[in-house]
CSV table of C-alpha atoms in Angstrom, one decimal:
chain,number,residue,atom,x,y,z
Z,15,MET,CA,-2.9,23.0,-36.2
Z,16,ALA,CA,-4.0,23.1,-32.6
Z,17,LYS,CA,-6.3,25.8,-31.4
Z,18,LYS,CA,-5.0,28.0,-28.6
Z,19,ILE,CA,-7.7,28.5,-25.9
Z,20,THR,CA,-5.6,30.0,-23.1
Z,21,SER,CA,-4.7,33.6,-22.7
Z,22,LYS,CA,-1.6,33.0,-20.6
Z,23,LYS,CA,1.5,35.0,-21.7
Z,24,PRO,CA,5.1,35.0,-20.5
Z,25,LEU,CA,6.0,36.9,-17.3
Z,26,PHE,CA,9.1,39.1,-17.5
Z,27,GLY,CA,11.5,40.0,-14.7
Z,28,ASN,CA,15.2,40.4,-14.0
Z,29,ARG,CA,17.9,37.9,-13.3
Z,30,ARG,CA,20.3,39.3,-10.7
Z,31,SER,CA,23.9,38.2,-10.5
Z,32,HIS,CA,26.1,38.4,-7.4
Z,33,SER,CA,27.1,41.9,-8.4
Z,34,LEU,CA,23.4,42.8,-8.8
Z,35,ARG,CA,23.6,43.3,-12.6
Z,36,ALA,CA,20.1,42.9,-14.1
Z,37,THR,CA,19.4,40.9,-17.3
Z,38,ARG,CA,15.9,40.4,-18.7
Z,39,HIS,CA,14.3,37.0,-18.2
Z,40,ALA,CA,11.0,35.5,-19.3
Z,41,GLN,CA,9.1,32.8,-17.5
Z,42,ARG,CA,7.0,31.0,-20.1
Z,43,PRO,CA,3.7,29.2,-19.4
Z,44,ASN,CA,3.7,25.4,-19.5
Z,45,LEU,CA,1.6,24.9,-22.6
Z,46,GLN,CA,0.5,21.4,-23.7
Z,47,LYS,CA,-1.0,20.1,-26.8
Z,48,VAL,CA,-4.2,18.0,-25.9
Z,49,THR,CA,-6.6,16.0,-28.0
Z,50,LEU,CA,-10.1,16.1,-26.7
Z,51,ASP,CA,-12.5,13.1,-26.9
Z,52,ASN,CA,-14.2,14.6,-30.0
Z,53,GLY,CA,-10.8,14.6,-31.9
Z,54,GLU,CA,-10.2,18.4,-31.6
Z,55,LYS,CA,-6.6,19.4,-30.9
Z,56,ILE,CA,-6.1,22.4,-28.5
Z,57,VAL,CA,-3.3,24.0,-26.7
Z,58,MET,CA,-3.8,24.7,-23.0
Z,59,SER,CA,-1.7,25.3,-19.9
Z,60,ALA,CA,-0.8,22.4,-17.6
Z,61,ARG,CA,-2.8,23.9,-14.8
Z,62,GLU,CA,-6.0,24.2,-17.0
Z,63,LEU,CA,-5.5,20.6,-18.1
Z,64,ARG,CA,-5.2,19.4,-14.5
Z,65,THR,CA,-8.4,21.3,-13.6
Z,66,LEU,CA,-10.2,19.8,-16.6
Z,67,ASN,CA,-9.1,16.3,-15.6
Z,68,LYS,CA,-10.4,16.9,-12.0
Z,69,MET,CA,-13.8,18.1,-13.4
Z,70,THR,CA,-14.1,15.0,-15.5
Z,71,LYS,CA,-12.7,12.6,-12.9
Z,72,GLY,CA,-15.8,10.3,-12.7
Z,73,SER,CA,-16.1,10.0,-16.5
Z,74,GLU,CA,-13.6,9.7,-19.3
Z,75,THR,CA,-10.3,11.6,-19.1
Z,76,VAL,CA,-8.6,13.7,-21.7
Z,77,SER,CA,-5.9,11.9,-23.7
Z,78,GLU,CA,-2.6,13.6,-24.3
């Protein structure tokens, strides 16, 4: 089981039709399963993964 390290949660809002009727809608975060160099599996957002890859750019990168 991958360990979840992010605290991101879905954002909720309304979808509006042409007649302006409102229905609830959730925007879910883009969570990815990632295996670190030490073999640990974690779940992090795509934005966090991108930042992690930028920080480790000169050295080894994280494999997906």
